[in-house]
Coordinates of C-alpha atoms and ligand atoms in Angstrom, one line a residue:
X1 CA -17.1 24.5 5.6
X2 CA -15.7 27.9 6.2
X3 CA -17.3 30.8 5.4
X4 CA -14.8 33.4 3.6
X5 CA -14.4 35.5 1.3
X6 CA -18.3 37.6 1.0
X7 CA -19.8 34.4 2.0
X8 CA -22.7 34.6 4.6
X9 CA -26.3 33.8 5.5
X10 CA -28.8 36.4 4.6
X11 CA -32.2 37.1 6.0
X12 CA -33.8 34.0 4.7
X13 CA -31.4 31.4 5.9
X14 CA -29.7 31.0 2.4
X15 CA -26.1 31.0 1.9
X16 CA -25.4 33.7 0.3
X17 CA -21.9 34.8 -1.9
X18 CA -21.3 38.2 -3.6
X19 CA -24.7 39.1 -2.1
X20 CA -26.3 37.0 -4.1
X21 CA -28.9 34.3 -2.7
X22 CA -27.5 30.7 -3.7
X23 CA -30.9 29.5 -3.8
X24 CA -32.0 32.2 -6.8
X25 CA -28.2 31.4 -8.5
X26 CA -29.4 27.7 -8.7
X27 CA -32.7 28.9 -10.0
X28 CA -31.3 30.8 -12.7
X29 CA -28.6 29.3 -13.7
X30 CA -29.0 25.7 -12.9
X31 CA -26.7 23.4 -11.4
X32 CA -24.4 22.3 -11.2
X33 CA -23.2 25.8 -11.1
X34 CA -19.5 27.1 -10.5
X35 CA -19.7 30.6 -8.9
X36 CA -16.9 33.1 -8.1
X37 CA -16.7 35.1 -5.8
X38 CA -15.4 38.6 -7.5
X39 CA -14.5 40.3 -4.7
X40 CA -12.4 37.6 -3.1
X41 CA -10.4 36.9 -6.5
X42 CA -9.5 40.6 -6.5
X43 CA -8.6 40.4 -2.8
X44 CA -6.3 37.3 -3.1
X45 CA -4.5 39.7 -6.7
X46 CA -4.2 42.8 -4.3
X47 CA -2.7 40.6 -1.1
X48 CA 0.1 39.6 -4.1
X49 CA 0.4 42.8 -6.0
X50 CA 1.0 44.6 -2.6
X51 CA 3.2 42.1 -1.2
X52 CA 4.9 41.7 -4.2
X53 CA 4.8 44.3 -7.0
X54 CA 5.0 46.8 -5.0
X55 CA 8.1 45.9 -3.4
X56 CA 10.0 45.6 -6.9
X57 CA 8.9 42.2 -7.2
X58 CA 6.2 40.6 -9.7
X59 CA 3.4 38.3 -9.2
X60 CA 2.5 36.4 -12.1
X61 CA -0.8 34.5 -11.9
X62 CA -0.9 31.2 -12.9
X63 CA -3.5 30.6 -15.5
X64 CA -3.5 26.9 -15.5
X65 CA -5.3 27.2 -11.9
X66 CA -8.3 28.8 -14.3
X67 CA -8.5 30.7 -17.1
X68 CA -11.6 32.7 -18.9
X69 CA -11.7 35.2 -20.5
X70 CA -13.0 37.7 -18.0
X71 CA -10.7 36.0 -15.5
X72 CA -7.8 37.2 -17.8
X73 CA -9.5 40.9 -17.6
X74 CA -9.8 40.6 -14.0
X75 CA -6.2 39.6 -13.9
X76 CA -5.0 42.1 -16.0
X77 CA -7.1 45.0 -14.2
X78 CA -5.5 43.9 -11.0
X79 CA -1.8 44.3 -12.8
X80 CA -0.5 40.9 -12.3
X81 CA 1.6 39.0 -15.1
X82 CA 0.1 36.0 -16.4
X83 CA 1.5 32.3 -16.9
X84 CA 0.2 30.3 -19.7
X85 CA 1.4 26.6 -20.4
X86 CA -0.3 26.2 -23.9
X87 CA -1.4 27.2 -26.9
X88 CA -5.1 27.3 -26.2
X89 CA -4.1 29.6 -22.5
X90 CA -2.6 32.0 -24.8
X91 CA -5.3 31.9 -27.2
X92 CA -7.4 33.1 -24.4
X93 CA -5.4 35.6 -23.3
X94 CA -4.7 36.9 -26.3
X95 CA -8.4 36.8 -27.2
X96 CA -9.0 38.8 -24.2
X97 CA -7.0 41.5 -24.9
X98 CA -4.1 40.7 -22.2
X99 CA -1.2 42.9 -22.7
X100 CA 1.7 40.4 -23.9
X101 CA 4.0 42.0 -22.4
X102 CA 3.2 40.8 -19.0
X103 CA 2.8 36.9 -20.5
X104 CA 5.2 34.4 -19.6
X105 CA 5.3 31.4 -21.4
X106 CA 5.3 27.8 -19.7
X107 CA 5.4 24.5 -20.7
X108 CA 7.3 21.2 -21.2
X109 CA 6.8 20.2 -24.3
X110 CA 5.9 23.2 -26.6
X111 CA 5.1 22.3 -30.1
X112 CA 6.8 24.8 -33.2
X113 CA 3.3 26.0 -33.6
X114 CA 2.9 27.2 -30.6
X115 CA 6.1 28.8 -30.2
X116 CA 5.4 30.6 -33.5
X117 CA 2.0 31.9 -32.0
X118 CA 4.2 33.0 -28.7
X119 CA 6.6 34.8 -30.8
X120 CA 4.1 36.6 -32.8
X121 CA 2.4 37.5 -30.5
X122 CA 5.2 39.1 -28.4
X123 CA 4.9 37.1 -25.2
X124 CA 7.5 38.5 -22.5
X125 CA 9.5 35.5 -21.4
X126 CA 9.6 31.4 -22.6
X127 CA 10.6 29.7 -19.9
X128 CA 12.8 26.8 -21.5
X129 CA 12.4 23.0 -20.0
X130 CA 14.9 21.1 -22.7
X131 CA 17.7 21.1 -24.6
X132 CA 15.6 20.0 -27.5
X133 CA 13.2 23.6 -27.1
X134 CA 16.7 25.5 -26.5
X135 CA 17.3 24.4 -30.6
X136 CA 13.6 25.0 -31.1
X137 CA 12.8 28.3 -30.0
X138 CA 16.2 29.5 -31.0
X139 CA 15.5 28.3 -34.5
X140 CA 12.1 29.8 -35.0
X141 CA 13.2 32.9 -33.8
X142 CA 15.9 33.5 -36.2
X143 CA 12.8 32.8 -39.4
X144 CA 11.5 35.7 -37.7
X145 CA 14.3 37.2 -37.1
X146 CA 13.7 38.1 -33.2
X147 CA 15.2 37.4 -30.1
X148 CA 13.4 35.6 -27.8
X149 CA 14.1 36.3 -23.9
X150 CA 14.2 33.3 -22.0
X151 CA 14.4 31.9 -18.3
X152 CA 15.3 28.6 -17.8
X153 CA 13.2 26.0 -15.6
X154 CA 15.8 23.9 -13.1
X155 CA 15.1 21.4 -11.0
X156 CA 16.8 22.2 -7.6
X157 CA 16.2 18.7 -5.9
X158 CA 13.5 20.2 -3.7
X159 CA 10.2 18.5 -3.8
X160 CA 7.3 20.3 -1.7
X161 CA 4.1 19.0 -1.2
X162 CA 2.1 20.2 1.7
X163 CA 3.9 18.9 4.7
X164 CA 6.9 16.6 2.8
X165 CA 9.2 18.5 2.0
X166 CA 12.5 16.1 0.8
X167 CA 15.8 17.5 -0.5
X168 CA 16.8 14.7 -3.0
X169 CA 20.5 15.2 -4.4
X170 CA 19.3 13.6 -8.0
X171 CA 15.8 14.4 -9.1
X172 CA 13.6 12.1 -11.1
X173 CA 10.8 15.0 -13.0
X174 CA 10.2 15.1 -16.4
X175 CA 9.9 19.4 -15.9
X176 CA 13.6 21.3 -15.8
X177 CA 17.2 20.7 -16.2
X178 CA 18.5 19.2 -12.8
X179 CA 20.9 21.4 -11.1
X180 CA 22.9 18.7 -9.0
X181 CA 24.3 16.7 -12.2
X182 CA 25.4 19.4 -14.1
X183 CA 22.9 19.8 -16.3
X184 CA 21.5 23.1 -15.4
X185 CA 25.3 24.8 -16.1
X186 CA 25.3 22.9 -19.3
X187 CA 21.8 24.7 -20.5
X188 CA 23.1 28.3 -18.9
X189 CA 25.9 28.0 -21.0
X190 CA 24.3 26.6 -24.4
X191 CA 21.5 29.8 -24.2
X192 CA 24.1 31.8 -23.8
X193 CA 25.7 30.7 -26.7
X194 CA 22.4 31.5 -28.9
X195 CA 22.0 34.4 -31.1
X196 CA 18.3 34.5 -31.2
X197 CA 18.0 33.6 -27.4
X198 CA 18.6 36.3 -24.7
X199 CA 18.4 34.5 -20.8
X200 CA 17.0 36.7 -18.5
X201 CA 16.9 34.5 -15.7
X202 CA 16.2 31.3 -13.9
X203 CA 13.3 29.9 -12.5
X204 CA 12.2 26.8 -10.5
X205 CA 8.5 24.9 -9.2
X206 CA 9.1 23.1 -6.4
X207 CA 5.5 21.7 -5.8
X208 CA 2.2 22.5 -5.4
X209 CA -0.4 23.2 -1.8
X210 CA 2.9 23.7 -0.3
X211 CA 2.4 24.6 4.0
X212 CA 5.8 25.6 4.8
X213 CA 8.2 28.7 3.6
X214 CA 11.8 26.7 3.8
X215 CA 11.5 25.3 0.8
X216 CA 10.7 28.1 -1.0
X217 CA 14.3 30.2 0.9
X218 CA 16.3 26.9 0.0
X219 CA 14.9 26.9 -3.5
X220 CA 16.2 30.3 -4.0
X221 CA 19.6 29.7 -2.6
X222 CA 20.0 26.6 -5.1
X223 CA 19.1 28.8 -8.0
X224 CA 21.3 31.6 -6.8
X225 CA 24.3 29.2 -6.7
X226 CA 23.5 28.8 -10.1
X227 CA 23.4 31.8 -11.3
X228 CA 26.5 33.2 -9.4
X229 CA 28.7 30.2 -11.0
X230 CA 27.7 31.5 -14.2
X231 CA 28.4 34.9 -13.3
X232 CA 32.2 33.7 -12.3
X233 CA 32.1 31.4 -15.5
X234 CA 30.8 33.9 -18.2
X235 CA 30.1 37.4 -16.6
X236 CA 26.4 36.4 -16.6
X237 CA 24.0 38.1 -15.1
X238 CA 20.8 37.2 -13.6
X239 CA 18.3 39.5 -14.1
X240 CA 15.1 37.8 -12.2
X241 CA 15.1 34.7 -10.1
X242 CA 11.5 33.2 -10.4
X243 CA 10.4 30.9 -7.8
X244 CA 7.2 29.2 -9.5
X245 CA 3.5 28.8 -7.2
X246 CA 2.7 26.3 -4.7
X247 CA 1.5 28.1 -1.7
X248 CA -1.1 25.9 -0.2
X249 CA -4.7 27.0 0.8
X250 CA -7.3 26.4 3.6
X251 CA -9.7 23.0 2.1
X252 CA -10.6 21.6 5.4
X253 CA -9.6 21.4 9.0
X254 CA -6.6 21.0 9.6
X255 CA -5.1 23.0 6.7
X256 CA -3.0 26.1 8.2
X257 CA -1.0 27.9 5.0
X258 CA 0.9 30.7 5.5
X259 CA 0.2 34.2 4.6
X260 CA 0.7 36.0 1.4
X261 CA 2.7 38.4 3.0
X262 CA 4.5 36.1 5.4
X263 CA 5.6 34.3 1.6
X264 CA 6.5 37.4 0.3
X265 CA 8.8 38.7 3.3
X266 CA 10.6 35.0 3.3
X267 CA 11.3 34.5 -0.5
X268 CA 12.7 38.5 -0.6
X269 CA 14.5 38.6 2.1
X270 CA 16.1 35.5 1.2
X271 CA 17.2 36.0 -2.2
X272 CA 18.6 39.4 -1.2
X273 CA 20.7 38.1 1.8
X274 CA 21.7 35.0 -0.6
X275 CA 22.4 37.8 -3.2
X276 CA 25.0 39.8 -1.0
X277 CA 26.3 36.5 0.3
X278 CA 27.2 35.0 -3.0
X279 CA 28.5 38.7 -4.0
X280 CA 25.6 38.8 -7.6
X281 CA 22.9 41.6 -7.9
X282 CA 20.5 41.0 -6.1
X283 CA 17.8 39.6 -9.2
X284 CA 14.1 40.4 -9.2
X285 CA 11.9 38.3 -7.4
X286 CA 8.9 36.6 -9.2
X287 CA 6.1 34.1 -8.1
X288 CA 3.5 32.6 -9.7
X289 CA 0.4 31.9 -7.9
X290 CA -2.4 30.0 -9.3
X291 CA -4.1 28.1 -6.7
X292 CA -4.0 30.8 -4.0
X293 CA -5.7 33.4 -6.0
X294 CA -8.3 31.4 -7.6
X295 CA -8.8 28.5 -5.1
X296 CA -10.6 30.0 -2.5
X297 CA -12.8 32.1 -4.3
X298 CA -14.8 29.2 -6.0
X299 CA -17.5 27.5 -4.9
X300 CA -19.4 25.0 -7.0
X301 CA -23.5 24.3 -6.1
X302 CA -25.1 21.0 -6.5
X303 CA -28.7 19.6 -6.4
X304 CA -29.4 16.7 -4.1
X305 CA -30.8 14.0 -6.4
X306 CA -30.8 10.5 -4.3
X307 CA -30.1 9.8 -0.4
X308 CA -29.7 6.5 0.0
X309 CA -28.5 4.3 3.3
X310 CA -27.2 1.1 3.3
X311 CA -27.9 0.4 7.0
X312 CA -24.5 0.3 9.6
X313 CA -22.3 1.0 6.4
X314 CA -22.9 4.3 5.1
X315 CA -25.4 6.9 3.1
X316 CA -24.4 7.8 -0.2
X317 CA -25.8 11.2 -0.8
X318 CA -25.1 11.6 -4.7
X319 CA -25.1 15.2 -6.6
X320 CA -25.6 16.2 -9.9
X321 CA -21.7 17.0 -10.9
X322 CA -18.8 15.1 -9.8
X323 CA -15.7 13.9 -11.2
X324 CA -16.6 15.8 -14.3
X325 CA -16.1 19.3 -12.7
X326 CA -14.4 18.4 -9.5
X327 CA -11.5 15.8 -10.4
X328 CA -9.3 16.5 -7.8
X329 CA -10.7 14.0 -5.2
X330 CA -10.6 10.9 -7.5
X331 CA -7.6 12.4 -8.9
X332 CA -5.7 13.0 -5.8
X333 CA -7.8 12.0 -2.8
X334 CA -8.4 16.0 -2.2
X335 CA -10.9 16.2 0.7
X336 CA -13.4 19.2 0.3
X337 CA -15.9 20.7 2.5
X338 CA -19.5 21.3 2.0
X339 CA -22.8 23.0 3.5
X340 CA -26.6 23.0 2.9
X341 CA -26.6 26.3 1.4
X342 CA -30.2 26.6 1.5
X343 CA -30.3 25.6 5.1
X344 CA -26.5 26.1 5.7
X345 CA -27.3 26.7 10.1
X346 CA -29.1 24.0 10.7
X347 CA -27.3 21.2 12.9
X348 CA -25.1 18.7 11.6
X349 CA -26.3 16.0 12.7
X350 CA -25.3 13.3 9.8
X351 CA -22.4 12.1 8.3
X352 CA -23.1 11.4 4.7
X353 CA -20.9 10.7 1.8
X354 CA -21.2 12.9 -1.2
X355 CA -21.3 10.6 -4.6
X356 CA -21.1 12.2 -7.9
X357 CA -23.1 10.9 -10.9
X358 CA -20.0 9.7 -12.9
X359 CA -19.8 5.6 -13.7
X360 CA -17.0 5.3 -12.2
X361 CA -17.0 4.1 -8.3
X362 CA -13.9 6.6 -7.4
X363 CA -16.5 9.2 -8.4
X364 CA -16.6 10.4 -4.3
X365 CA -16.6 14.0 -3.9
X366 CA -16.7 13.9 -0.1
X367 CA -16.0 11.2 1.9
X368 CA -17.7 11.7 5.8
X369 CA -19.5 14.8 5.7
X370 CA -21.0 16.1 8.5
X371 CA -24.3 18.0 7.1
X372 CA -27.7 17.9 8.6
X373 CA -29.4 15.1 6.8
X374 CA -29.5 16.3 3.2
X375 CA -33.1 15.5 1.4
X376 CA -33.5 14.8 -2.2
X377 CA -33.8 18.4 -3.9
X378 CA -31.3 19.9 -1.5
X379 CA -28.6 22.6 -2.9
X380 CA -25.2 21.3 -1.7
X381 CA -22.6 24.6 -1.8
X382 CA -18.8 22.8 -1.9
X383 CA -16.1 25.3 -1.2
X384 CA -12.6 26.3 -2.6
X385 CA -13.5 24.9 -5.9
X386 CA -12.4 28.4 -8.1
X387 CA -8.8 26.4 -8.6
X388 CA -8.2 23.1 -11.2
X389 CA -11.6 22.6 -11.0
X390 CA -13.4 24.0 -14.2
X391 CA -9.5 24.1 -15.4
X392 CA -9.4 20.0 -15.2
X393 CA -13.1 19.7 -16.1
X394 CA -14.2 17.0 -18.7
X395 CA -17.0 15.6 -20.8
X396 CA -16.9 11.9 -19.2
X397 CA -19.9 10.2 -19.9
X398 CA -21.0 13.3 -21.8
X399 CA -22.5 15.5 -19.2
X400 CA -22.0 19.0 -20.5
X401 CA -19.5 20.9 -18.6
X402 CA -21.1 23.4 -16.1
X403 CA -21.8 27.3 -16.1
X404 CA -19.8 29.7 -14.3
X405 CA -20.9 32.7 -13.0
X406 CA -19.2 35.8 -11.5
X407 CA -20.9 37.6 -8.7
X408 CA -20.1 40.7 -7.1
X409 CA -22.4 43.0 -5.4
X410 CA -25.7 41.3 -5.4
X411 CA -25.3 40.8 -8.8
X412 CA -24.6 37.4 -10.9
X413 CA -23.2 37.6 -14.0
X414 CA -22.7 34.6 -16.7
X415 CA -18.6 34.4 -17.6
X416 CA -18.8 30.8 -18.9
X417 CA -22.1 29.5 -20.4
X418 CA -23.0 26.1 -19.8
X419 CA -22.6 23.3 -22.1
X420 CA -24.9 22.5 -24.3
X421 CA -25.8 19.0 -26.0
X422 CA -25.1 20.1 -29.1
X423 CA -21.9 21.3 -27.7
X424 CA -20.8 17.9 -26.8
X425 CA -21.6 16.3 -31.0
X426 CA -20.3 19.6 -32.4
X427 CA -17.0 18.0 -33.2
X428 CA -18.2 14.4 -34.0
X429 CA -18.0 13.7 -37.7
X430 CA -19.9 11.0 -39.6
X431 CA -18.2 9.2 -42.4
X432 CA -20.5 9.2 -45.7
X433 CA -20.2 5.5 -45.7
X434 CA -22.0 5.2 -41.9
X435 CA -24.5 8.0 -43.1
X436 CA -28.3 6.9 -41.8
X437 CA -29.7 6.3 -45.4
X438 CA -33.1 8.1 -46.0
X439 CA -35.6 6.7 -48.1
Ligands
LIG501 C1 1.3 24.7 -11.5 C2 2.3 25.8 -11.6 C3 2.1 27.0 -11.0 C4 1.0 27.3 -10.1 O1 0.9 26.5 -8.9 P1 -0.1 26.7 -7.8 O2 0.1 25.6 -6.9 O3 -1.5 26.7 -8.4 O4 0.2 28.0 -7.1 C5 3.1 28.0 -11.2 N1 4.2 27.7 -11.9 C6 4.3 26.6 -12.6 C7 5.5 26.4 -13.5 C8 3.4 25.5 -12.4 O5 3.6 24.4 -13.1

C-alpha cells in the first residue's frame, strides 16, 4: 500500500494519518472505522479549483462518490459546485447549508417530487436524461411558474473504462440521448421549444476510473458537433460544455492516472481549438469529479478477528467489515491494497487473503496480499476507500454501518456516527396482529 496523502509512521511504529495514531483511532472509535484524511480531500479540491476554476472553468464535485454533511461544507469552503443524483443528496446538501446556486442536478430517472424539491430549492442546473423528464420538469416549472435552466446528458458513443476505451457508432446505456441516431438533435430542439425550460448547455459521462485523456478530447468534439449544428439550425448557443467525471486513481500497482492538471490542459485546450474549428464560442468547460477527490483520501481500519490456513491452498485472514462497507470488490472485482497499521514496516513475508464477515462467499476484500503474517487482534488499514465506499455501504446481514471520522492535525473528529442496533429496527414496524401478547 502507498503511503499518500499525511500518511506516515510515527515514533511508535503505528501508521499514522492526519497525525493521528491509527492505533488510538481504533481505540476510540472502534472498528471498523472509515477515516479521512482532511488535508488530502482539500488538496485533491485545490488541484481542481486551480486547474480548473481558476482558468474560467468549473469543477463540480460529484457527491455520489460520498456525501456528509461536513463533506458538503468542506466542498463548499473549497468553492467547488456540487453534483447530486437524488433526492436524499440534495437533502444533504441542502441540510448543510450548500449554496444552491452552485448545485447541479443529476439523475436518470427523477421522480416529480424530487424535481419539486430541486426547483424550490433553487438548484442551478437539471441535467435532463429523457424525453419523458423534458415534459416533466417543463411541467412542474410552469405550477411554479419558473424557468428551469437545463443541460442535456448525451451519449457520444464513447465508452471509457480504465484502459478500454471503444468508440461504438450506436450506444446501448440507459443514461442520455444518443447523439449518432439523431436523438440528441431531436431533444436540443424539443428544450428549445419549452417555455419553462431554458438549455444552457450539453453535457456527457463517458465512464468512470478512466487512465487515458483521448476520450475525454473526443468526447468534447462530439458534443461540440452538436452544439454547432444547433447553432446553424436554430441560432443556439452553448453556453457550457460539461464533460462529466471519470478520471481514474492510483488503487494498486500498476495503476498510473494522469494528472489533474494534465486533465485540465487536455479537456480546455480541446474544446477551445474544437470551438474555433467548428466557428461557435468557445463554451465553459465543466467536470465533475467524484472519485478523484474523495478516493484517495479514505482509508477504512479493520480488526483482525480469525487467521486461518487451509494448508497448500491458502489463509483466509477475515476482518471485521467487508462487503457491507467496501462493495466494490464483490461488486466489481476492485483490487485494494492494505498494511498492518500497527506494525505497517515490518516485512511482508505472507500472502494472505483478506475475507470479510458477510455470508456471502464473494465477500473477499483482498485477494493475495502480501502483509507480514497478520495475528488475530491485528488493525488492518486498507487504502483509497474515501470513494463509493460508505456511499454504497449497506446493512446486509444487519451489521450496523461504520463510523467515519475526519482527522486533520493530530486531531480526529466524528463526521458520521456509527450505527447503532437500534438504528437498524428503527424503521421495522410490527403489525398489532403479530404483537408479542403480555399476560
Ligand atoms: C459517477 C458520475 C460522476 C463521477 O464520476 P467519478 O468517476 O467518481 O469521477 C460524474 N458525473 C456523472 C454524471 C456521474 O454519473
Amino acid at each position: 500500500m502507498r503511503f499518500t496523502g499525511t500518511m506516515k509512521v510515527n515514533a511508535k511504529g503505528n501508521l499514522e494519518i492526519g497525525g493521528c495514531d491509527t492505533v488510538d483511532l481504533a481505540q476510540n472509535f472502534g472498528t471498523p472505522l472509515y477515516i479521512m484524511d482532511e488535508a488530502y480531500f482539500r488538496a485533491n479540491c485545490r488541484a481542481y479549483y486551480g486547474a480548473f476554476n481558476k482558468h474560467g472553468a468549473d469543477a463540480v464535485y460529484a457527491g455520489k462518490s460520498l456525501l456528509t454533511l461536513s463533506i458538503c461544507r468542506i466542498v463548499d469552503e473549497e468553492g467547488l459546485s456540487l453534483d447530486v443524483v437524488s433526492g436524499g443528496e440534495l437533502y444533504t446538501a441542502i441540510q448543510s447549508g450548500f449554496p444552491m446556486s452552485r448545485v447541479y442536478f443529476h439523475g436518470n430517472n427523477k421522480s416529480a417530487d424530487e424535481i419539486r424539491m430541486a426547483l424550490a430549492a433553487g438548484v442551478h442546473r437539471f441535467v435532463m436524461d429523457s424525453f419523458d423528464e423534458i415534459d416533466l420538469l417543463d411541467t412542474l416549472a410552469q405550477e411554479v411558474r419558473l424557468i428551469a435552466n437545463v443541460l442535456l446528458r448525451l451519449t457520444p458513443g464513447i465508452e471509457a473504462h480504465t484502459h478500454e476505451y471503444v468508440r461504438t457508432g450506436q450506444i446501448d446505456s440507459k443514461f442520455g440521448f444518443v447523439v449518432p441516431n439523431g436523438q440528441a438533435r431531436d431533444a436540443v430542439n424539443t428544450v428549445l421549444s419549452r417555455e419553462n425550460l431554458q438549455l444552457r448547455g450539453l453535457h456527457c459521462h463517458i465512464g468512470s476510473q478512466i487512465f487515458e485523456l483521448k476520450p475525454f478530447g473526443d468526447a468534447a468534439e462530439i458534443l461540440l458537433s452538436i452544439a454547432r449544428q444547433a447553432r446553424d439550425e436554430n441560432g443556439w448557443v452553448c453556453e457550457e460544455l460539461n464533460l462529466g467525471g471519470g478520471l481514474g486513481i492510483h488503487y494498486a500497482e500498476g495503476d498510473d492516472p494522469p494528472s489533474i492538471a494534465d486533465l485540465a490542459g487536455t479537456v480546455i485546450r480541446t474544446v477551445q481549438d474544437t470551438a474555433a474549428r467548428f466557428s461557435v464560442p468557445a463554451p465553459k468547460v465543466l467536470v465533475e469529479p467524484g472519485r478523484s477527490i474523495s478516493g484517495p483520501a479514505g482509508t477504512t481500519l479493520y480488526t483482525v478477528g480469525s487467521v486461518k490456513t487451509i494448508p497448500d491452498v491458502r489463509t483466509y485472514v477475515a476482518v471485521d467489515g467487508g462487503m457491507g462497507d467496501n462493495p466494490r470488490p464483490a461488486l466489481y472485482g476492485s483490487v485494494y491494497e492494505a498494511c498492518l497499521a500497527n506494525r505497517p514496516l515490518e516485512e511482508r513475508t505472507a500472502k494472505v487473503s483478506i475475507a470479510g464477515r458477510y455470508c456471502e462467499s464473494g465477500d473477499m476484500l483482498i485477494w493475495d496480499a502480501k502483509l507480514p503474517l497478520p495475528r488475530v487482534g491485528d488493525l488492518l488499514a486498507v487504502g483509497v476507500t474515501g470513494a463509493y465506499n460508505y456511499a454504497m455501504a449497506m446493512n446486509y446481514n444487519r451489521f450496523p454501518r461504520p463510523a467515519m471520522v475526519l482527522v486533520r492535525d493530530g486531531e480526529a473528529e466524528l463526521i458520521v456516527r456509527r450505527e447503532s442496533y437500534a438504528d437498524l429496527i428503527r424503521n421495522d414496524v410490527i403489525p398489532g396482529r403479530l404483537r408479542k401478547q403480555h399476560d
